[in-house]
mmCIF file of C-alpha atoms in Angstrom:
data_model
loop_
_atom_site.group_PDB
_atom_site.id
_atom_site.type_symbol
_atom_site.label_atom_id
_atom_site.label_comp_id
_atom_site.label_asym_id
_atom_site.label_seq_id
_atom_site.Cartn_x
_atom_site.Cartn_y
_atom_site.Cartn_z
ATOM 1 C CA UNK A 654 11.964 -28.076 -0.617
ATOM 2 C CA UNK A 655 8.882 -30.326 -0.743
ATOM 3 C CA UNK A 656 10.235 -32.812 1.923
ATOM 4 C CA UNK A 657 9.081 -32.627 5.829
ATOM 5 C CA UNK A 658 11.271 -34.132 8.366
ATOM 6 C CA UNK A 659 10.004 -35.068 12.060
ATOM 7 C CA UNK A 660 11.978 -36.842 14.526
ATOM 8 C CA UNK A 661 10.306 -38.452 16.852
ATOM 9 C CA UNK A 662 12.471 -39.502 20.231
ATOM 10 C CA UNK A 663 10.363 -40.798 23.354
ATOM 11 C CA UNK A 664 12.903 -42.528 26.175
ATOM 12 C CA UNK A 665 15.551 -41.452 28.777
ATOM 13 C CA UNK A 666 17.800 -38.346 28.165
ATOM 14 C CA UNK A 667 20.705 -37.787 31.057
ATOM 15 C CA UNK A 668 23.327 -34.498 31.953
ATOM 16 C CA UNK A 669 27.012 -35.811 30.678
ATOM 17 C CA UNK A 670 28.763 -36.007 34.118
ATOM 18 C CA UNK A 671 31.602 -33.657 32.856
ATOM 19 C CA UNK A 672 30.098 -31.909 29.666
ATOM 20 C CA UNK A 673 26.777 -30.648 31.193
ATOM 21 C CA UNK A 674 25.255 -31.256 27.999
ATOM 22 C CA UNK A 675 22.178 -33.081 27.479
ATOM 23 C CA UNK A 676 22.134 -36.853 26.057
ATOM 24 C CA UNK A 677 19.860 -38.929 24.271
ATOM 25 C CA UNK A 678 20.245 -42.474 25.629
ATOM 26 C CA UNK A 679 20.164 -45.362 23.456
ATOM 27 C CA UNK A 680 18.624 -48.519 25.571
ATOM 28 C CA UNK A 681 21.588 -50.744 26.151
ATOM 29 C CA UNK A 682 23.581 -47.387 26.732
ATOM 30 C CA UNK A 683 25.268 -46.720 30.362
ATOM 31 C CA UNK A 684 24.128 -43.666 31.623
ATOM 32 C CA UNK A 685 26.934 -43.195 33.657
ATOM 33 C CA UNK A 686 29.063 -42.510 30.239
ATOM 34 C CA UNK A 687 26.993 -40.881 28.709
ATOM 35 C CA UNK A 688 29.393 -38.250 26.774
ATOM 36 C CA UNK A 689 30.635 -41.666 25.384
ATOM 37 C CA UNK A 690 27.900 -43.594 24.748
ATOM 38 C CA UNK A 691 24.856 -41.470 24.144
ATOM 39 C CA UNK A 692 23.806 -38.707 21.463
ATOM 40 C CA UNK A 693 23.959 -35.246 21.991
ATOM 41 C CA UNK A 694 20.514 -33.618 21.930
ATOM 42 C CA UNK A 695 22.919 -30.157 20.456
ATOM 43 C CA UNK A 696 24.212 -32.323 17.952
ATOM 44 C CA UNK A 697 20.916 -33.496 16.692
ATOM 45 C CA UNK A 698 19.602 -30.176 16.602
ATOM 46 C CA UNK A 699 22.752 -29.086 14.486
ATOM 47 C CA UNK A 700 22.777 -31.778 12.514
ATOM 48 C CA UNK A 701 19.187 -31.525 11.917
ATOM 49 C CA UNK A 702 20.165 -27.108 10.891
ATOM 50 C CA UNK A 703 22.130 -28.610 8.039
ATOM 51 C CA UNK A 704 19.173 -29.784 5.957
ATOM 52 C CA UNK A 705 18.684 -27.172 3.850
ATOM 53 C CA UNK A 706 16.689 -28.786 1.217
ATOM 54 C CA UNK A 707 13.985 -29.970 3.932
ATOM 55 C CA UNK A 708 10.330 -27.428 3.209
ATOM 56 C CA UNK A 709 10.284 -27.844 7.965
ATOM 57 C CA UNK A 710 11.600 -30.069 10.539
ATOM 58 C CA UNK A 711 9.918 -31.060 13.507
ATOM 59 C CA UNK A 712 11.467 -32.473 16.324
ATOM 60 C CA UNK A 713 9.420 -34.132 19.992
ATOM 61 C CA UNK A 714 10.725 -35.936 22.172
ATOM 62 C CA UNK A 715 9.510 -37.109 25.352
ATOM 63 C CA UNK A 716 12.334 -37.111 27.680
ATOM 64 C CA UNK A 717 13.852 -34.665 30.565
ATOM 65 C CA UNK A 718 17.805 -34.450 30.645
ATOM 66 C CA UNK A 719 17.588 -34.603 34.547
ATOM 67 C CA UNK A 720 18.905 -38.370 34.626
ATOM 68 C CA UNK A 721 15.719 -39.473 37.071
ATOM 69 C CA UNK A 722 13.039 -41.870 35.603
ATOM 70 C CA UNK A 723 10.150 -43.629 37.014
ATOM 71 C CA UNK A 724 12.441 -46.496 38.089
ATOM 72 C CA UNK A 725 14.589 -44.338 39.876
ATOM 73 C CA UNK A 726 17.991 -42.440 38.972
ATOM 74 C CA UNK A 727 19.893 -43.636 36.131
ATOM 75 C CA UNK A 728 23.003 -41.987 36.941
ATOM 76 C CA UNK A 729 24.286 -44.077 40.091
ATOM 77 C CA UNK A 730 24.497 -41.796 43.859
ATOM 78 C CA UNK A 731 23.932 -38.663 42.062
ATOM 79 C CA UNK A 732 21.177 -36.027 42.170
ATOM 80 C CA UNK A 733 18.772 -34.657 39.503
ATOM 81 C CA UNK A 734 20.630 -32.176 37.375
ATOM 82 C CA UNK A 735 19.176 -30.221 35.089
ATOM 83 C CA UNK A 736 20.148 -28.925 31.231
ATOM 84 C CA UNK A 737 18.795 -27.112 28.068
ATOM 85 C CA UNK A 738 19.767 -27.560 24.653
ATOM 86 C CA UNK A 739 19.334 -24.249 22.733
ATOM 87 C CA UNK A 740 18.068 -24.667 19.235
ATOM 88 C CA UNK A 741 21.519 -23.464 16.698
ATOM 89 C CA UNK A 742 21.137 -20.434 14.705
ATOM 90 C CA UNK A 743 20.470 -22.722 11.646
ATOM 91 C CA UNK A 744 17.281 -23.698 12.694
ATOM 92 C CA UNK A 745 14.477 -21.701 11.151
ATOM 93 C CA UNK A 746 12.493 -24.712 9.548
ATOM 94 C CA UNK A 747 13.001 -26.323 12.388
ATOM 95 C CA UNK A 748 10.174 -26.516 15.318
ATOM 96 C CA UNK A 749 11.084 -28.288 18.579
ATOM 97 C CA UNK A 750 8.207 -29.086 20.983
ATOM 98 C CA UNK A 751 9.256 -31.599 24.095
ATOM 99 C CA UNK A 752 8.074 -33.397 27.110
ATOM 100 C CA UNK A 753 9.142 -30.806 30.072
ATOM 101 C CA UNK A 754 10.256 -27.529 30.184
ATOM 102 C CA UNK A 755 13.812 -26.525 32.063
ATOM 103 C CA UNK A 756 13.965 -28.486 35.320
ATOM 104 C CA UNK A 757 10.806 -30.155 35.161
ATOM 105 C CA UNK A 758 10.590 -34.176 34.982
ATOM 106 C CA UNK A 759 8.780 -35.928 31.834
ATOM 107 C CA UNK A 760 6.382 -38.394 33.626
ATOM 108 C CA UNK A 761 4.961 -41.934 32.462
ATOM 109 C CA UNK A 762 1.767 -42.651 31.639
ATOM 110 C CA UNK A 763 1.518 -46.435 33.577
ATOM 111 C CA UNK A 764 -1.411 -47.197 31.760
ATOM 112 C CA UNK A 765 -0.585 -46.760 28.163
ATOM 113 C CA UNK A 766 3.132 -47.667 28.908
ATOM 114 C CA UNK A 767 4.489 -44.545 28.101
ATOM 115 C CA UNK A 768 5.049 -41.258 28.471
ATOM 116 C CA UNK A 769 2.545 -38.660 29.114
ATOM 117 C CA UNK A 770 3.610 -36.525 26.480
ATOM 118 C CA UNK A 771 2.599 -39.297 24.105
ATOM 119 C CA UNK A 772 -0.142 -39.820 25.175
ATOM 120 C CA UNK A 773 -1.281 -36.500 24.969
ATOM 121 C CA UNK A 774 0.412 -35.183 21.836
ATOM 122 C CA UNK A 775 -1.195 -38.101 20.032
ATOM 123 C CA UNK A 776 -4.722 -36.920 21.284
ATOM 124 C CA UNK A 777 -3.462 -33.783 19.715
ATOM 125 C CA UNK A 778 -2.036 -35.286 16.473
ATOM 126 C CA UNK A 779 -5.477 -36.932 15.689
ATOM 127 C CA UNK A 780 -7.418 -34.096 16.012
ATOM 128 C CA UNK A 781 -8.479 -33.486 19.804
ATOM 129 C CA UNK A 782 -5.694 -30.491 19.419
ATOM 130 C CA UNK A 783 -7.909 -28.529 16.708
ATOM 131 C CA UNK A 784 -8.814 -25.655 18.854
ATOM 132 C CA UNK A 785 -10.473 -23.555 16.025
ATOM 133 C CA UNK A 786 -12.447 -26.365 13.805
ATOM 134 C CA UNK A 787 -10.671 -25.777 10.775
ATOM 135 C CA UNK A 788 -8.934 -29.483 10.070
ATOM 136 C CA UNK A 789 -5.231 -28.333 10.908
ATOM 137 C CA UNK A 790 -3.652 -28.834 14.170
ATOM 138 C CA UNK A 791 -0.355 -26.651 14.617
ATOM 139 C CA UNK A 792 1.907 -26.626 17.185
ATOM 140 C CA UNK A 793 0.570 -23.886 18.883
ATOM 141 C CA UNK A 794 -2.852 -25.716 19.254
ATOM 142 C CA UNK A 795 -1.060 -28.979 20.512
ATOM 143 C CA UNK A 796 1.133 -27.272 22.698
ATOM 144 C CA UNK A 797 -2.425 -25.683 24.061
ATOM 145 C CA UNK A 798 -3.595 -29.291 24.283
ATOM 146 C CA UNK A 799 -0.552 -30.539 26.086
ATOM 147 C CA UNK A 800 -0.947 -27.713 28.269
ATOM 148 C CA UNK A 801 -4.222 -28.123 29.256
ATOM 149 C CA UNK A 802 -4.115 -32.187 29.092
ATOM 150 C CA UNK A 803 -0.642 -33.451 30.052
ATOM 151 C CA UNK A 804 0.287 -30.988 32.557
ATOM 152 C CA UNK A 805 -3.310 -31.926 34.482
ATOM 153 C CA UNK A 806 -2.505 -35.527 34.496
ATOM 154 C CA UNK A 807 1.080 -34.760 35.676
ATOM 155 C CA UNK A 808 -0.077 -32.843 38.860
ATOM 156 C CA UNK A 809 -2.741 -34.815 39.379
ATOM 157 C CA UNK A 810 -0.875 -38.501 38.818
ATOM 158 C CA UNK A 811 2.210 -37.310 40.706
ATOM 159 C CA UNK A 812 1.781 -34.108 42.260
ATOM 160 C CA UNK A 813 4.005 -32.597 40.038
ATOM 161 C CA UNK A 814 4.606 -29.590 37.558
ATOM 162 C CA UNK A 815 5.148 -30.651 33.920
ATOM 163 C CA UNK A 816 4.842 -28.413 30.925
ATOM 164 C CA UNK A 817 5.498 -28.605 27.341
ATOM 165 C CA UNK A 818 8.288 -26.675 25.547
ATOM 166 C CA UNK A 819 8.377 -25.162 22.397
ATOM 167 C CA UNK A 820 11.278 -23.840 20.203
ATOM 168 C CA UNK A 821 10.355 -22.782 16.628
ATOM 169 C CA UNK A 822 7.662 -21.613 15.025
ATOM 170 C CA UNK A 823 4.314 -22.097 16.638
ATOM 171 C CA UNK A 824 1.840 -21.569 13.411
ATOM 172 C CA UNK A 825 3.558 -24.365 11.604
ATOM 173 C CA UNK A 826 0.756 -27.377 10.433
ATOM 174 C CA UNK A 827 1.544 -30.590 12.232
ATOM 175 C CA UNK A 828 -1.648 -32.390 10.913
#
């Protein structure tokens, strides 16, 4: 009960092609098998439910499921497609903040070489995100931060919407 878990995930997520669940995808994976070859973002979640023992869990990762990057689509001739992986019942330590909300994109940050989300969070993580002064940044304050940061550098880098989403609970300490 004293231990805190965080996963941190920051790369390419893609739809399985007959599933319609969402994938994490490892580097040298092909995204065009994904239901093979990459790792369901359900399955972490689940898996991630069973520790009982853990005192939270906190999970970010900075990808979409939509199978489109900066490079172009991973997923060859096909169009975005869009999916959500719902938190499991299990999951009430568990707090769940990623790069884009629903059918939104999770853009790239050129400059720093990754993704904007990062970027951001980081600023968060380190203390930018302590909205109130008091030494603690929670989730709520760097999903603020992310708000207020991230999704202004998405619209005005690309033109484009990109919010933050949060599962879990939004008081819980990060830093």
């Amino acid at each position: 009960g004293r231990s805190d878990v965080v996963v941190f995930y920051s790369g390419h997520g893609v739809p399985g092609q007959r599933s319609g669940r969402g994938y994490l995808l490892p580097v040298n994976a092909d995204p065009d098998a994904a239901e093979i070859n990459g790792y369901p973002i359900d399955l972490l979640y689940e898996n991630l439910g069973k520790l009982k023992e853990a005192k939270s869990i906190r999970v970010f990762l900075d990808a979409c499921f939509s199978g489109d990057s900066h490079r172009g689509m991973l997923i060859r001739s096909a169009s975005p497609v869009f999916v959500k992986a719902a938190l499991p019942k299990s999951a009430g330590r568990m707090t769940v903040l990623t790069a884009a909300s629903g059918s939104q994109l999770a853009s790239w940050d050129e400059t720093a070489k990754h993704g904007l989300f990062t970027h951001h969070l980081l600023d968060a993580l380190y203390g930018k995100g302590d909205a109130n002064g008091d030494g603690t940044v929670t989730v709520r304050e760097a999903k603020a931060w992310l708000d207020r940061h991230m999704t202004r550098a998405a619209r005005r880098t690309y033109g484009r919407d990109q919010r933050a989403s949060l599962n879990g609970a939004a008081d819980t300490a990060l830093s």
